[in-house]
């Protein structure tokens, strides 16, 4: 996931991020709702923007706006009817990205990406679930929510803290060392407001065995888990590669990651495109997949036999025979070898069955929709209408490739599609062929002339009286 670093807490937040200073947000209409927050920056001036959206699952909302006093900064706000609101000062360029992330269940982020949904803490999302089309939710082990009431120290002195101002805010300034004093100042101001969350419900941090010192590792151990060198990992970090998770801590100026987060990162790398390619590599000099290696070796042997095994070709290696026409003839021979071997690269009987199944699957979807429409009272009719068949673009493009490269096999399998469509759904052959012809014409590379000629050969012969 992309990393977005908050710069400061808004004074009106219910959930202070530990270590960050507090900045006065009274010039932003936080108590007037998301529309008012959006209006601060939306369509006000070049370089300013604002937006709000409702979060329907929770009944809450989220909003962001460019700060009107310093347009390089922006405010991100997330409100939940039970858990209150988070107010963060950020770089203006980062507010819209966090706004998108907040569309999910994540209410708060702590400790380098650990997040809270109001009940449970989860580790940073890294391992992609292709079924859910989202990152897996992996619970943090034995996690405990640390509230503001837990964090307040009787030794803290609000008088030693100060409240920042947007106009004088320094994004490069180090974190305040006496953050406990700043928290005490925030708590005092917080309790002056009406209807706010009690300090016991104001979330500040997360505590889990995963974040103890014994479970933190540095760059060398992290790199080893990921199967890369430490220098490579440092290069990733210096380039702000978002695939590398945020560190959970900094010890002596050195980044540290929770071992559990590092394990998830290593798993995500194994499941990535690069990880799949590495797992299926033939471990040869060209780093090809096993299938590609088989094709290369097969044609290498064929080319060796053509170029050296045939005396009529080998004699052309002598100096006086090395000319453009000679090279072109040899090139044509090698190219013919490849073109005539397509079935050895992608077997037509496998491709044919695959295309047939894909087309029939698209037909089934279309027919199901037709039946739903026909079932509506205003659409009922005694007459069946099969004119709403379709083929999806990827399937049409593959069918087009099949026709252009293997016309005789394509002819056979389209005939099978026509027969199956008629058997299963009583679709006339001319409707099936018309649908396929139109799909290829729209999404393929077959010329109009060739398309007409090819599908004409599929038209059933006229029945004699």
XYZ file of C-alpha atoms in Angstrom:
465
model
C 0.000 0.000 0.000
C 1.075 3.577 -0.585
C 2.545 5.314 2.442
C 1.156 8.687 3.528
C 2.805 10.373 6.461
C 0.797 12.701 8.684
C 2.667 15.838 9.776
C 0.682 16.879 12.837
C -2.462 16.305 14.853
C -5.283 18.793 14.571
C -6.137 20.126 18.021
C -9.745 18.984 17.485
C -8.840 15.357 16.884
C -10.202 12.647 19.172
C -7.323 10.281 18.451
C -3.844 11.863 18.681
C -1.033 10.190 16.765
C 1.847 9.690 19.225
C 4.933 11.768 18.573
C 3.265 14.307 16.302
C 2.848 17.938 17.350
C -0.563 19.555 17.720
C -1.605 22.361 15.385
C -4.455 24.823 15.747
C -7.296 23.829 13.378
C -9.846 26.416 14.522
C -9.854 28.104 11.097
C -11.316 24.909 9.565
C -15.114 24.450 10.188
C -14.776 20.961 11.599
C -17.983 21.164 13.667
C -20.115 22.226 10.690
C -19.910 18.956 8.826
C -18.145 17.560 5.766
C -19.756 19.921 3.255
C -18.288 22.920 5.075
C -14.838 21.321 5.188
C -14.941 20.605 1.447
C -16.066 24.165 0.717
C -12.912 25.626 2.311
C -10.782 24.522 -0.607
C -13.047 23.425 -3.443
C -12.946 25.760 -6.446
C -11.433 28.561 -4.366
C -8.123 29.124 -6.150
C -5.474 27.397 -8.235
C -3.778 24.703 -6.213
C -6.675 24.347 -3.776
C -9.179 21.547 -3.538
C -11.611 19.859 -1.193
C -13.932 16.882 -1.140
C -16.189 14.921 1.154
C -17.855 11.493 0.912
C -20.214 9.611 3.167
C -19.049 6.269 4.563
C -22.259 4.277 4.219
C -21.262 1.123 6.180
C -20.628 3.127 9.361
C -22.899 6.112 8.810
C -19.884 8.388 9.078
C -18.002 10.511 6.564
C -14.576 11.600 5.432
C -13.388 14.910 4.043
C -10.258 16.805 3.087
C -9.345 20.330 2.109
C -6.351 22.414 1.187
C -5.429 24.715 4.049
C -6.473 28.275 3.107
C -3.465 29.833 4.897
C -0.763 27.549 3.478
C -1.744 25.797 0.254
C 1.128 23.313 0.529
C -0.665 21.765 3.507
C -4.047 20.109 3.825
C -6.420 18.667 6.417
C -7.782 15.116 6.386
C -10.795 14.330 8.574
C -12.489 11.008 9.257
C -15.666 10.920 11.366
C -17.352 7.870 12.880
C -20.644 8.235 14.784
C -19.411 6.002 17.628
C -15.646 6.523 17.591
C -15.442 10.244 16.959
C -13.104 11.916 14.524
C -9.503 11.980 13.435
C -8.046 15.294 12.254
C -4.621 15.243 10.593
C -2.444 17.910 9.019
C -0.719 16.535 5.920
C 1.064 17.605 2.796
C -1.695 18.755 0.485
C -0.657 16.229 -2.179
C -1.287 13.341 0.247
C -4.805 14.210 1.405
C -6.706 12.737 -1.550
C -4.806 9.444 -1.322
C -5.594 9.048 2.379
C -9.191 9.991 1.567
C -9.383 6.980 -0.762
C -7.853 4.631 1.811
C -10.370 5.806 4.409
C -13.159 4.533 2.178
C -12.551 1.130 3.767
C -12.701 -0.071 7.353
C -9.523 1.668 8.493
C -10.269 4.285 11.135
C -6.761 4.763 12.507
C -3.181 3.935 11.528
C -0.414 3.477 14.072
C 3.047 1.905 14.368
C 3.915 2.065 10.690
C 0.623 0.901 9.212
C -1.090 -1.131 11.925
C -4.760 -0.188 11.656
C -7.905 -0.245 13.771
C -11.497 -0.726 12.607
C -13.100 0.318 15.871
C -12.785 -3.119 17.437
C -9.722 -4.978 16.196
C -6.124 -4.093 15.290
C -4.635 -5.485 12.078
C -1.159 -5.576 10.621
C -0.375 -3.454 7.535
C -2.146 -4.866 4.478
C 0.442 -6.465 2.205
C -0.681 -9.895 0.994
C -3.196 -9.512 -1.838
C -6.307 -11.692 -1.860
C -7.331 -12.181 -5.515
C -10.793 -13.416 -4.539
C -11.673 -10.456 -2.317
C -9.654 -8.070 -4.519
C -8.181 -6.534 -1.386
C -5.339 -7.051 1.045
C -5.816 -9.834 3.568
C -6.864 -8.702 7.034
C -4.347 -10.220 9.427
C -4.986 -9.560 13.089
C -2.214 -8.228 15.271
C -1.452 -10.794 17.966
C -2.874 -10.038 21.438
C -3.260 -6.350 20.535
C -4.407 -3.882 23.179
C -5.708 -0.389 22.462
C -3.859 2.330 24.376
C -6.130 5.290 25.187
C -5.304 8.881 26.022
C -6.270 8.141 29.625
C -3.668 5.361 29.660
C -1.000 7.641 28.213
C -1.457 10.712 30.414
C 1.316 10.986 32.961
C 0.925 12.848 36.214
C 4.404 14.262 35.655
C 3.344 15.843 32.335
C 2.990 19.616 32.370
C 0.818 21.299 29.738
C 2.574 24.583 30.475
C 5.748 23.206 28.900
C 3.915 22.461 25.618
C 2.938 24.787 22.814
C 0.250 24.727 20.152
C 1.511 25.044 16.581
C 0.170 27.394 13.936
C -0.188 26.550 10.258
C 1.593 29.699 9.079
C 4.687 28.921 11.139
C 4.594 25.125 10.875
C 7.920 23.591 9.844
C 7.480 20.247 8.100
C 11.182 19.478 8.624
C 11.162 20.085 12.389
C 11.910 17.032 14.539
C 9.191 15.460 16.663
C 8.763 17.074 20.074
C 10.788 15.309 22.746
C 8.321 16.166 25.505
C 5.306 14.707 23.733
C 3.679 13.793 27.046
C 3.434 17.497 27.835
C 1.818 18.158 24.443
C -0.665 15.341 25.069
C -1.533 16.942 28.415
C -2.193 20.279 26.665
C -4.400 18.536 24.089
C -6.294 16.679 26.840
C -6.995 19.903 28.712
C -8.344 21.605 25.574
C -10.239 18.451 24.587
C -12.150 18.314 27.838
C -13.224 21.949 27.448
C -15.285 21.019 24.379
C -18.857 19.792 24.717
C -19.989 16.331 23.639
C -16.494 14.942 23.012
C -15.333 11.378 23.536
C -14.082 10.641 27.053
C -10.317 10.217 27.256
C -10.801 6.490 27.864
C -12.173 6.174 24.315
C -9.623 8.421 22.626
C -7.243 5.983 20.919
C -3.576 6.957 20.934
C -1.615 3.784 20.228
C -1.561 0.006 19.978
C 0.363 -2.425 22.162
C 1.081 -5.932 20.912
C 3.821 -8.525 21.456
C 4.625 -8.064 17.757
C 5.985 -4.596 18.512
C 8.239 -5.448 21.452
C 11.963 -4.857 21.075
C 12.713 -8.562 20.794
C 10.426 -8.791 17.746
C 11.967 -5.878 15.827
C 14.505 -6.474 13.061
C 16.704 -4.177 10.980
C 17.571 -3.876 7.310
C 19.938 -6.904 7.092
C 17.414 -9.340 8.583
C 14.551 -7.779 6.621
C 16.474 -8.112 3.353
C 17.352 -11.737 4.079
C 13.681 -12.578 4.608
C 12.837 -10.926 1.294
C 15.564 -12.782 -0.591
C 17.451 -9.607 -1.555
C 20.631 -7.908 -0.430
C 20.664 -5.220 2.225
C 21.930 -2.705 -0.345
C 18.988 -3.504 -2.623
C 16.528 -2.990 0.228
C 18.165 0.325 1.121
C 17.830 1.365 -2.530
C 14.127 0.467 -2.431
C 13.695 2.542 0.714
C 15.596 5.532 -0.693
C 13.296 5.472 -3.737
C 10.231 5.321 -1.455
C 9.193 2.006 -2.967
C 5.665 1.511 -1.627
C 6.049 -2.282 -1.647
C 8.394 -1.982 1.321
C 6.276 -1.581 4.469
C 6.756 1.392 6.749
C 9.100 0.680 9.641
C 7.402 0.181 12.977
C 10.092 2.013 14.928
C 13.378 3.862 14.652
C 16.134 2.821 17.067
C 19.245 4.948 17.078
C 18.186 6.480 13.784
C 17.851 3.052 12.143
C 14.566 1.682 10.796
C 13.132 -1.361 12.550
C 10.302 -3.628 11.407
C 8.140 -6.043 13.344
C 9.097 -9.589 12.421
C 5.421 -10.355 11.683
C 5.266 -7.428 9.227
C 8.514 -8.532 7.600
C 7.167 -12.087 7.211
C 4.043 -10.707 5.503
C 6.251 -8.620 3.209
C 8.320 -11.683 2.275
C 5.126 -13.616 1.527
C 3.807 -10.757 -0.591
C 7.060 -10.786 -2.575
C 6.686 -14.517 -3.216
C 3.129 -13.963 -4.450
C 4.025 -10.966 -6.645
C 4.554 -11.111 -10.413
C 8.295 -11.197 -9.839
C 7.919 -13.943 -7.255
C 5.772 -16.068 -9.561
C 8.250 -15.570 -12.386
C 11.137 -16.612 -10.142
C 9.245 -19.695 -8.903
C 8.465 -20.802 -12.458
C 11.843 -19.895 -13.915
C 13.883 -22.578 -15.602
C 16.993 -21.133 -13.913
C 18.752 -20.732 -17.229
C 20.933 -17.958 -18.611
C 17.999 -15.976 -20.011
C 15.776 -16.236 -16.914
C 12.953 -17.636 -19.017
C 9.976 -19.640 -17.822
C 10.091 -23.385 -18.318
C 7.675 -23.244 -21.231
C 9.603 -20.443 -22.942
C 12.835 -22.369 -22.392
C 11.350 -25.420 -24.078
C 10.341 -23.319 -27.091
C 13.752 -21.651 -27.271
C 15.604 -24.963 -27.075
C 13.327 -26.540 -29.681
C 13.863 -23.757 -32.201
C 17.569 -23.491 -31.372
C 17.909 -27.127 -32.395
C 15.828 -26.515 -35.527
C 17.872 -23.456 -36.494
C 21.144 -25.285 -35.831
C 19.997 -28.096 -38.109
C 18.918 -25.607 -40.809
C 21.979 -23.379 -40.648
C 24.639 -26.052 -40.224
C 23.087 -29.423 -40.894
C 22.020 -28.608 -44.453
C 24.978 -28.408 -46.858
C 23.114 -26.058 -49.233
C 22.747 -23.522 -46.425
C 26.107 -24.099 -44.757
C 28.004 -23.300 -47.929
C 26.560 -19.786 -47.793
C 28.763 -19.005 -44.824
C 31.738 -18.613 -47.142
C 32.678 -14.989 -47.591
C 31.630 -14.565 -51.248
C 28.131 -15.928 -50.471
C 27.491 -13.447 -47.662
C 25.166 -10.962 -49.306
C 21.765 -9.440 -48.609
C 19.786 -11.812 -50.799
C 21.457 -14.838 -49.261
C 20.766 -13.630 -45.726
C 17.149 -12.839 -46.661
C 16.628 -16.365 -48.004
C 17.990 -17.873 -44.812
C 15.894 -15.505 -42.695
C 12.793 -16.499 -44.655
C 13.579 -20.157 -44.066
C 13.931 -19.654 -40.324
C 10.762 -17.526 -40.180
C 8.841 -20.209 -42.090
C 10.090 -22.737 -39.555
C 8.506 -20.690 -36.748
C 5.271 -19.886 -38.604
C 4.707 -23.515 -39.521
C 5.289 -24.579 -35.915
C 2.602 -22.512 -34.206
C 0.789 -25.638 -33.134
C 3.905 -26.654 -31.208
C 3.831 -23.343 -29.311
C 0.069 -23.160 -28.648
C -1.636 -26.470 -29.463
C -4.736 -25.788 -31.542
C -6.843 -28.508 -29.950
C -6.339 -26.918 -26.530
C -6.934 -23.410 -27.819
C -10.030 -24.488 -29.736
C -11.730 -26.041 -26.720
C -10.829 -22.998 -24.617
C -12.280 -20.519 -27.110
C -15.389 -22.657 -27.531
C -15.994 -22.743 -23.787
C -15.384 -18.999 -23.437
C -17.828 -18.090 -26.210
C -20.527 -20.376 -24.826
C -19.985 -18.906 -21.360
C -20.570 -15.398 -22.756
C -23.671 -16.645 -24.581
C -24.994 -18.129 -21.331
C -24.570 -14.792 -19.558
C -26.374 -12.990 -22.356
C -29.232 -15.500 -22.364
C -29.661 -15.261 -18.586
C -29.971 -11.497 -18.901
C -32.412 -11.850 -21.811
C -34.607 -14.091 -19.693
C -34.560 -11.628 -16.807
C -35.660 -8.843 -19.139
C -38.355 -10.998 -20.759
C -39.694 -11.898 -17.310
C -40.574 -8.286 -16.588
C -44.308 -7.614 -17.097
C -43.719 -4.809 -19.599
C -41.403 -7.013 -21.694
C -43.317 -10.277 -21.862
C -43.763 -11.599 -25.362
C -44.720 -14.843 -27.016
C -41.852 -14.455 -29.448
C -38.264 -15.289 -28.449
C -35.628 -12.706 -29.266
C -32.044 -13.955 -29.684
C -30.630 -10.714 -31.046
C -28.956 -9.748 -27.764
C -26.099 -12.223 -27.757
C -22.617 -10.907 -27.127
C -18.975 -11.943 -26.866
C -16.650 -10.107 -24.474
C -13.732 -8.183 -25.936
C -10.919 -10.490 -24.718
C -12.748 -13.558 -26.049
C -13.448 -11.824 -29.381
C -9.779 -10.845 -29.707
C -8.697 -14.421 -28.989
C -11.204 -15.769 -31.512
C -9.834 -13.320 -34.079
C -6.270 -14.525 -33.382
C -7.414 -18.124 -33.754
C -9.063 -17.417 -37.124
C -6.062 -15.530 -38.476
C -3.488 -18.090 -37.365
C -5.369 -21.395 -37.599
C -8.354 -20.815 -39.924
C -9.088 -24.484 -40.556
C -9.140 -25.326 -36.823
C -11.138 -22.183 -36.063
C -13.640 -23.223 -38.740
C -14.128 -26.541 -36.977
C -14.580 -25.117 -33.475
C -16.929 -22.321 -34.584
C -19.028 -25.069 -36.135
C -19.011 -26.780 -32.730
C -20.089 -23.511 -31.080
C -22.948 -23.149 -33.579
C -24.123 -26.709 -32.993
C -23.901 -26.417 -29.187
C -25.745 -23.080 -29.121
C -28.562 -24.570 -31.144
C -28.723 -27.732 -29.047
C -28.710 -25.943 -25.686
C -30.707 -22.804 -26.440
C -32.276 -23.315 -29.881
C -30.255 -20.402 -31.242
C -30.372 -20.350 -35.059
C -26.995 -20.847 -36.696
C -27.237 -17.534 -38.542
C -27.636 -15.656 -35.222
C -24.586 -17.336 -33.712
C -22.462 -16.654 -36.805
C -23.674 -13.063 -37.026
C -22.707 -12.464 -33.374
C -19.247 -13.979 -33.810
C -18.649 -12.135 -37.078
C -19.580 -8.796 -35.511
C -17.436 -9.453 -32.439
C -14.379 -10.215 -34.569
C -15.037 -7.193 -36.771
C -15.216 -4.879 -33.742
C -12.401 -6.227 -31.580
C -10.134 -8.117 -33.968
C -7.629 -7.499 -36.734
C -9.235 -9.613 -39.451
C -9.878 -7.556 -42.586
C -13.467 -7.030 -43.667
C -12.868 -8.980 -46.866
C -11.305 -11.938 -45.063
C -14.035 -11.891 -42.433
C -16.756 -12.051 -45.050
C -14.996 -14.872 -46.878
C -14.352 -16.898 -43.729
C -17.851 -16.684 -42.239
C -19.430 -17.323 -45.641
C -17.787 -20.755 -45.502
C -19.508 -21.404 -42.147
C -23.030 -20.552 -43.359
C -25.147 -23.745 -43.470
C -25.989 -24.832 -46.986
C -29.459 -23.962 -48.189
C -31.915 -26.835 -47.815
C -33.412 -28.088 -51.017
C -37.192 -28.470 -51.325
